[in-house]
Amino acid sequence: MSYSQKNTDTLATITEALSQQTVDRLKQLLPHLSTSEKPTRKAEIIALIEQHLQGKKLQSLWQQLDSLQQAAVAEVVHSKDSQFDAGRFQAKYGALPNFGSRSSYGTQQTTSPLGLFLYGYVMPLELKQRLQKLVPPPISMKLKSSKDIPPTIEQRWQEFNYDTRKRIQRVQQIPLEQGLRERSAPQELLAVLRLIDAGKVSVSEKTRLPSAATLKALTPLLEGSDYYTDIQKKDNPPAYQEIGSLRAFGWAMLVQAGGLAELSGKKLKLTKAGQKALRYAPEQTLKTLWKKWLKTKILDEFRRINAIKGQTGKGQRSMTAVGGRREAIAGALGDCLVNQWVEVDEFFRYMQGSDYEFEITRNPWNLYLCDPQYGSLGYEGFHDWSMLQGRYVLCLLFEYAATLGMVDVAYISPVGARDDYDDNWGVDDLEFLSRYDGLIYFRLTPLGAYCLNLEADYTPAPLEIRPVLRVLPNREIVAVSDSLTAADVLALEIYAQKVSDAVWRLDLTTLLKAVAEGRSVEELAEFLKARSSEPLPQTVEQFLADVQWRSGSLKDVGTGRIIECSDPALAALIANDSRTKKYCFLAGESRLVVPVASETKFRNALQKLGYSLPKLS
């Protein structure tokens, strides 16, 4: 059952609450009172109940409640409003309190003592005030986490056997893939910015969404590629659900929302902030990107849940503001322990049971699966928290927080990963509700704690020491253990040429290319030392030092405009005059170079010198 749409009624007095009940309902409350009186008229019953809802009699009624019922009363008494939130309560305590019994038609047959405190899930303000000193605060919500996660996850599904005409339960252990994002995100950020600077990132002028060609160009820059590949196509022909890009898409949106890139024609170009980001510590830029993403309106992440229709047109008017949703999730993220894995369903439970509430839409009737009428999500039980709020959480974590390196992720294919939508109409052909359904665990990183302002400073985590390589004097790197991970292989392929299945060779051209793409020689040296049981050979140390010197010998100081002067004398005059020399420098006998950032000041100073530079048409 869904409880996302709250009852907004309030009751001021106990008399008002009791007066709204039927006589039969009021009579069901009488057995819970410590009295032998059996009044029959409504006014008399109300008066008798009111006598018991004060002083010691009220305390006695409170003590009659079982622990779960007392918890329900405590939650309302110490909440901001006076309504019992059943969904939140069930998430926190794992069950609902006993309100009484109902018939098969849903009518109330008996009422428990809890009915004296809550009337239609609402507590009268008068009663709430009386209980505030009597009822202790409810227990605080705790988020469960663990240091380690299992290597596989059990996946269950049913198949229909046409021979026996019965359904067969299938069980399979699915390996969990891990995306360790903290060390990868800074390098990916620099690579994405360089691709933009090269003019190879196109987005829609209207929606700002990246083109298919852009996603294809971005994906090879990502460490280990994107989470999912075209292998899904081969496994699910002919009409499969495309998973598509996650990190590549996320980067394209983040740099725009963060002011690092802006639209110029149909392509993105770096802003001044984007150019500076190429030279500054990436962790500060990543923190800024997260901060700005919390407030951006460039995209409603829920639009990425393609299977849920009705988000545009009339339905768009009932969608809630994205800022409030993101703030709620960011607040819950801040309660996670650093370097501790959290199961996403546990995170859902924690958010529901805590104060991190948010809605996706004010009218779920506008949203639907497959068909606007039969597939509407407005029906009771067809828009549960995990389907709407939960899918939004998965998207924000998987596509944005993980992309920024704030969380590590553990995931499987989204196909069949979640079954919470199976009872909805028309979903037989849906292999997954969202491309994010495969996210199973996440882990807040130290970088994430820094981005969330949980830590004032950030120091990149050192590499794990694991002797799986041997570095030879001839610059060959040999794998000496079967425990070489996919991440290790990827790192080697970035910096070195592959000679065979277990041998790589440090190559000047390959290493210089890696440095040009944002990698560092220090990072390679740190990696080799952490993966080798012996000190690096002197020849390798010297080679790395030489590459370090070569890569630091040249420096990109920005873009400039080349000005051709009529003769060397004029060029020398402008380059040395006190009014213009701060904004230009000689480049040969008759040419000047003016940095783009100084162009306006150069033109103004040039006019004071008695010259004018025509603008390019």
JSON list of N, CA and C in Angstrom, two decimals, residues 180-194 221-223 277-278 280-287 401-407 447-448 460-461 517-520:
[
{"chain": "A", "resi": 180, "resn": "LEU", "atom": "N", "xyz": [34.84, 1.72, -8.37]},
{"chain": "A", "resi": 180, "resn": "LEU", "atom": "CA", "xyz": [35.56, 2.48, -7.34]},
{"chain": "A", "resi": 180, "resn": "LEU", "atom": "C", "xyz": [35.88, 3.85, -7.93]},
{"chain": "A", "resi": 181, "resn": "ARG", "atom": "N", "xyz": [35.14, 4.85, -7.51]},
{"chain": "A", "resi": 181, "resn": "ARG", "atom": "CA", "xyz": [35.08, 6.11, -8.22]},
{"chain": "A", "resi": 181, "resn": "ARG", "atom": "C", "xyz": [35.99, 7.21, -7.68]},
{"chain": "A", "resi": 182, "resn": "GLU", "atom": "N", "xyz": [36.46, 7.09, -6.45]},
{"chain": "A", "resi": 182, "resn": "GLU", "atom": "CA", "xyz": [37.17, 8.21, -5.84]},
{"chain": "A", "resi": 182, "resn": "GLU", "atom": "C", "xyz": [38.42, 8.61, -6.61]},
{"chain": "A", "resi": 183, "resn": "ARG", "atom": "N", "xyz": [39.22, 7.66, -7.05]},
{"chain": "A", "resi": 183, "resn": "ARG", "atom": "CA", "xyz": [40.46, 7.97, -7.76]},
{"chain": "A", "resi": 183, "resn": "ARG", "atom": "C", "xyz": [40.21, 8.24, -9.24]},
{"chain": "A", "resi": 184, "resn": "SER", "atom": "N", "xyz": [39.11, 7.71, -9.77]},
{"chain": "A", "resi": 184, "resn": "SER", "atom": "CA", "xyz": [38.85, 7.85, -11.21]},
{"chain": "A", "resi": 184, "resn": "SER", "atom": "C", "xyz": [38.23, 9.19, -11.56]},
{"chain": "A", "resi": 185, "resn": "ALA", "atom": "N", "xyz": [37.34, 9.70, -10.71]},
{"chain": "A", "resi": 185, "resn": "ALA", "atom": "CA", "xyz": [36.58, 10.91, -11.03]},
{"chain": "A", "resi": 185, "resn": "ALA", "atom": "C", "xyz": [37.46, 12.11, -11.36]},
{"chain": "A", "resi": 186, "resn": "PRO", "atom": "N", "xyz": [38.50, 12.42, -10.58]},
{"chain": "A", "resi": 186, "resn": "PRO", "atom": "CA", "xyz": [39.33, 13.59, -10.92]},
{"chain": "A", "resi": 186, "resn": "PRO", "atom": "C", "xyz": [39.97, 13.48, -12.31]},
{"chain": "A", "resi": 187, "resn": "GLN", "atom": "N", "xyz": [40.43, 12.28, -12.68]},
{"chain": "A", "resi": 187, "resn": "GLN", "atom": "CA", "xyz": [41.04, 12.10, -13.99]},
{"chain": "A", "resi": 187, "resn": "GLN", "atom": "C", "xyz": [40.01, 12.22, -15.10]},
{"chain": "A", "resi": 188, "resn": "GLU", "atom": "N", "xyz": [38.82, 11.67, -14.87]},
{"chain": "A", "resi": 188, "resn": "GLU", "atom": "CA", "xyz": [37.76, 11.76, -15.87]},
{"chain": "A", "resi": 188, "resn": "GLU", "atom": "C", "xyz": [37.33, 13.21, -16.08]},
{"chain": "A", "resi": 189, "resn": "LEU", "atom": "N", "xyz": [37.26, 13.98, -15.00]},
{"chain": "A", "resi": 189, "resn": "LEU", "atom": "CA", "xyz": [36.89, 15.39, -15.11]},
{"chain": "A", "resi": 189, "resn": "LEU", "atom": "C", "xyz": [37.84, 16.13, -16.05]},
{"chain": "A", "resi": 190, "resn": "LEU", "atom": "N", "xyz": [39.15, 15.95, -15.85]},
{"chain": "A", "resi": 190, "resn": "LEU", "atom": "CA", "xyz": [40.12, 16.62, -16.70]},
{"chain": "A", "resi": 190, "resn": "LEU", "atom": "C", "xyz": [40.01, 16.16, -18.15]},
{"chain": "A", "resi": 191, "resn": "ALA", "atom": "N", "xyz": [39.78, 14.87, -18.34]},
{"chain": "A", "resi": 191, "resn": "ALA", "atom": "CA", "xyz": [39.66, 14.34, -19.70]},
{"chain": "A", "resi": 191, "resn": "ALA", "atom": "C", "xyz": [38.43, 14.92, -20.41]},
{"chain": "A", "resi": 192, "resn": "VAL", "atom": "N", "xyz": [37.32, 15.04, -19.69]},
{"chain": "A", "resi": 192, "resn": "VAL", "atom": "CA", "xyz": [36.09, 15.61, -20.26]},
{"chain": "A", "resi": 192, "resn": "VAL", "atom": "C", "xyz": [36.31, 17.08, -20.62]},
{"chain": "A", "resi": 193, "resn": "LEU", "atom": "N", "xyz": [36.94, 17.83, -19.74]},
{"chain": "A", "resi": 193, "resn": "LEU", "atom": "CA", "xyz": [37.20, 19.24, -20.01]},
{"chain": "A", "resi": 193, "resn": "LEU", "atom": "C", "xyz": [38.09, 19.42, -21.25]},
{"chain": "A", "resi": 194, "resn": "ARG", "atom": "N", "xyz": [39.07, 18.54, -21.41]},
{"chain": "A", "resi": 194, "resn": "ARG", "atom": "CA", "xyz": [39.95, 18.64, -22.57]},
{"chain": "A", "resi": 194, "resn": "ARG", "atom": "C", "xyz": [39.20, 18.30, -23.87]},
{"chain": "A", "resi": 221, "resn": "LEU", "atom": "N", "xyz": [36.90, 7.81, -22.64]},
{"chain": "A", "resi": 221, "resn": "LEU", "atom": "CA", "xyz": [37.68, 8.58, -21.68]},
{"chain": "A", "resi": 221, "resn": "LEU", "atom": "C", "xyz": [37.43, 8.12, -20.25]},
{"chain": "A", "resi": 222, "resn": "LEU", "atom": "N", "xyz": [36.36, 7.37, -20.05]},
{"chain": "A", "resi": 222, "resn": "LEU", "atom": "CA", "xyz": [35.98, 6.94, -18.71]},
{"chain": "A", "resi": 222, "resn": "LEU", "atom": "C", "xyz": [36.78, 5.72, -18.30]},
{"chain": "A", "resi": 223, "resn": "GLU", "atom": "N", "xyz": [37.22, 5.69, -17.07]},
{"chain": "A", "resi": 223, "resn": "GLU", "atom": "CA", "xyz": [38.02, 4.57, -16.59]},
{"chain": "A", "resi": 223, "resn": "GLU", "atom": "C", "xyz": [37.17, 3.30, -16.57]},
{"chain": "A", "resi": 277, "resn": "ALA", "atom": "N", "xyz": [39.70, 25.30, -14.21]},
{"chain": "A", "resi": 277, "resn": "ALA", "atom": "CA", "xyz": [39.57, 23.96, -13.62]},
{"chain": "A", "resi": 277, "resn": "ALA", "atom": "C", "xyz": [40.63, 23.00, -14.16]},
{"chain": "A", "resi": 278, "resn": "LEU", "atom": "N", "xyz": [41.14, 23.27, -15.35]},
{"chain": "A", "resi": 278, "resn": "LEU", "atom": "CA", "xyz": [42.20, 22.42, -15.91]},
{"chain": "A", "resi": 278, "resn": "LEU", "atom": "C", "xyz": [43.51, 22.56, -15.13]},
{"chain": "A", "resi": 280, "resn": "TYR", "atom": "N", "xyz": [43.56, 23.76, -11.66]},
{"chain": "A", "resi": 280, "resn": "TYR", "atom": "CA", "xyz": [43.37, 23.72, -10.22]},
{"chain": "A", "resi": 280, "resn": "TYR", "atom": "C", "xyz": [43.18, 22.28, -9.73]},
{"chain": "A", "resi": 281, "resn": "ALA", "atom": "N", "xyz": [43.26, 22.12, -8.40]},
{"chain": "A", "resi": 281, "resn": "ALA", "atom": "CA", "xyz": [43.05, 20.80, -7.79]},
{"chain": "A", "resi": 281, "resn": "ALA", "atom": "C", "xyz": [41.65, 20.31, -8.12]},
{"chain": "A", "resi": 282, "resn": "PRO", "atom": "N", "xyz": [41.51, 19.12, -8.71]},
{"chain": "A", "resi": 282, "resn": "PRO", "atom": "CA", "xyz": [40.19, 18.66, -9.16]},
{"chain": "A", "resi": 282, "resn": "PRO", "atom": "C", "xyz": [39.19, 18.45, -8.04]},
{"chain": "A", "resi": 283, "resn": "GLU", "atom": "N", "xyz": [39.65, 18.12, -6.82]},
{"chain": "A", "resi": 283, "resn": "GLU", "atom": "CA", "xyz": [38.68, 17.87, -5.75]},
{"chain": "A", "resi": 283, "resn": "GLU", "atom": "C", "xyz": [37.83, 19.10, -5.43]},
{"chain": "A", "resi": 284, "resn": "GLN", "atom": "N", "xyz": [38.42, 20.30, -5.53]},
{"chain": "A", "resi": 284, "resn": "GLN", "atom": "CA", "xyz": [37.65, 21.52, -5.28]},
{"chain": "A", "resi": 284, "resn": "GLN", "atom": "C", "xyz": [36.63, 21.73, -6.39]},
{"chain": "A", "resi": 285, "resn": "THR", "atom": "N", "xyz": [37.01, 21.43, -7.63]},
{"chain": "A", "resi": 285, "resn": "THR", "atom": "CA", "xyz": [36.07, 21.55, -8.74]},
{"chain": "A", "resi": 285, "resn": "THR", "atom": "C", "xyz": [34.93, 20.56, -8.59]},
{"chain": "A", "resi": 286, "resn": "LEU", "atom": "N", "xyz": [35.24, 19.33, -8.19]},
{"chain": "A", "resi": 286, "resn": "LEU", "atom": "CA", "xyz": [34.20, 18.31, -7.99]},
{"chain": "A", "resi": 286, "resn": "LEU", "atom": "C", "xyz": [33.23, 18.75, -6.90]},
{"chain": "A", "resi": 287, "resn": "LYS", "atom": "N", "xyz": [33.74, 19.34, -5.85]},
{"chain": "A", "resi": 287, "resn": "LYS", "atom": "CA", "xyz": [32.88, 19.83, -4.77]},
{"chain": "A", "resi": 287, "resn": "LYS", "atom": "C", "xyz": [31.96, 20.94, -5.28]},
{"chain": "A", "resi": 401, "resn": "ALA", "atom": "N", "xyz": [26.25, 11.39, -8.22]},
{"chain": "A", "resi": 401, "resn": "ALA", "atom": "CA", "xyz": [27.15, 11.29, -7.07]},
{"chain": "A", "resi": 401, "resn": "ALA", "atom": "C", "xyz": [28.33, 10.36, -7.38]},
{"chain": "A", "resi": 402, "resn": "ALA", "atom": "N", "xyz": [28.05, 9.23, -8.00]},
{"chain": "A", "resi": 402, "resn": "ALA", "atom": "CA", "xyz": [29.13, 8.29, -8.34]},
{"chain": "A", "resi": 402, "resn": "ALA", "atom": "C", "xyz": [30.04, 8.87, -9.42]},
{"chain": "A", "resi": 403, "resn": "THR", "atom": "N", "xyz": [29.48, 9.56, -10.39]},
{"chain": "A", "resi": 403, "resn": "THR", "atom": "CA", "xyz": [30.29, 10.17, -11.44]},
{"chain": "A", "resi": 403, "resn": "THR", "atom": "C", "xyz": [31.29, 11.15, -10.85]},
{"chain": "A", "resi": 404, "resn": "LEU", "atom": "N", "xyz": [30.88, 11.90, -9.82]},
{"chain": "A", "resi": 404, "resn": "LEU", "atom": "CA", "xyz": [31.75, 12.87, -9.17]},
{"chain": "A", "resi": 404, "resn": "LEU", "atom": "C", "xyz": [32.73, 12.23, -8.19]},
{"chain": "A", "resi": 405, "resn": "GLY", "atom": "N", "xyz": [32.64, 10.91, -8.02]},
{"chain": "A", "resi": 405, "resn": "GLY", "atom": "CA", "xyz": [33.56, 10.23, -7.10]},
{"chain": "A", "resi": 405, "resn": "GLY", "atom": "C", "xyz": [33.13, 10.30, -5.65]},
{"chain": "A", "resi": 406, "resn": "MET", "atom": "N", "xyz": [31.90, 10.75, -5.39]},
{"chain": "A", "resi": 406, "resn": "MET", "atom": "CA", "xyz": [31.42, 10.89, -4.01]},
{"chain": "A", "resi": 406, "resn": "MET", "atom": "C", "xyz": [31.07, 9.54, -3.40]},
{"chain": "A", "resi": 407, "resn": "VAL", "atom": "N", "xyz": [30.66, 8.61, -4.24]},
{"chain": "A", "resi": 407, "resn": "VAL", "atom": "CA", "xyz": [30.33, 7.27, -3.76]},
{"chain": "A", "resi": 407, "resn": "VAL", "atom": "C", "xyz": [30.94, 6.24, -4.70]},
{"chain": "A", "resi": 447, "resn": "LEU", "atom": "N", "xyz": [36.19, 11.59, -0.49]},
{"chain": "A", "resi": 447, "resn": "LEU", "atom": "CA", "xyz": [35.91, 12.70, -1.39]},
{"chain": "A", "resi": 447, "resn": "LEU", "atom": "C", "xyz": [34.45, 13.13, -1.26]},
{"chain": "A", "resi": 448, "resn": "GLY", "atom": "N", "xyz": [33.55, 12.15, -1.12]},
{"chain": "A", "resi": 448, "resn": "GLY", "atom": "CA", "xyz": [32.14, 12.47, -0.92]},
{"chain": "A", "resi": 448, "resn": "GLY", "atom": "C", "xyz": [31.90, 13.22, 0.37]},
{"chain": "A", "resi": 460, "resn": "PRO", "atom": "N", "xyz": [43.74, 12.71, -1.08]},
{"chain": "A", "resi": 460, "resn": "PRO", "atom": "CA", "xyz": [43.47, 11.49, -1.85]},
{"chain": "A", "resi": 460, "resn": "PRO", "atom": "C", "xyz": [43.98, 10.25, -1.13]},
{"chain": "A", "resi": 461, "resn": "ALA", "atom": "N", "xyz": [43.18, 9.20, -1.18]},
{"chain": "A", "resi": 461, "resn": "ALA", "atom": "CA", "xyz": [43.54, 7.96, -0.48]},
{"chain": "A", "resi": 461, "resn": "ALA", "atom": "C", "xyz": [44.75, 7.31, -1.13]},
{"chain": "A", "resi": 517, "resn": "GLU", "atom": "N", "xyz": [46.73, 13.65, -21.51]},
{"chain": "A", "resi": 517, "resn": "GLU", "atom": "CA", "xyz": [45.31, 13.45, -21.23]},
{"chain": "A", "resi": 517, "resn": "GLU", "atom": "C", "xyz": [44.96, 13.67, -19.77]},
{"chain": "A", "resi": 518, "resn": "GLY", "atom": "N", "xyz": [45.92, 14.14, -18.98]},
{"chain": "A", "resi": 518, "resn": "GLY", "atom": "CA", "xyz": [45.62, 14.50, -17.60]},
{"chain": "A", "resi": 518, "resn": "GLY", "atom": "C", "xyz": [46.20, 13.58, -16.55]},
{"chain": "A", "resi": 519, "resn": "ARG", "atom": "N", "xyz": [46.85, 12.48, -16.95]},
{"chain": "A", "resi": 519, "resn": "ARG", "atom": "CA", "xyz": [47.50, 11.60, -15.99]},
{"chain": "A", "resi": 519, "resn": "ARG", "atom": "C", "xyz": [48.82, 12.22, -15.53]},
{"chain": "A", "resi": 520, "resn": "SER", "atom": "N", "xyz": [49.39, 11.66, -14.49]},
{"chain": "A", "resi": 520, "resn": "SER", "atom": "CA", "xyz": [50.66, 12.19, -14.00]},
{"chain": "A", "resi": 520, "resn": "SER", "atom": "C", "xyz": [51.68, 11.08, -13.83]}
]
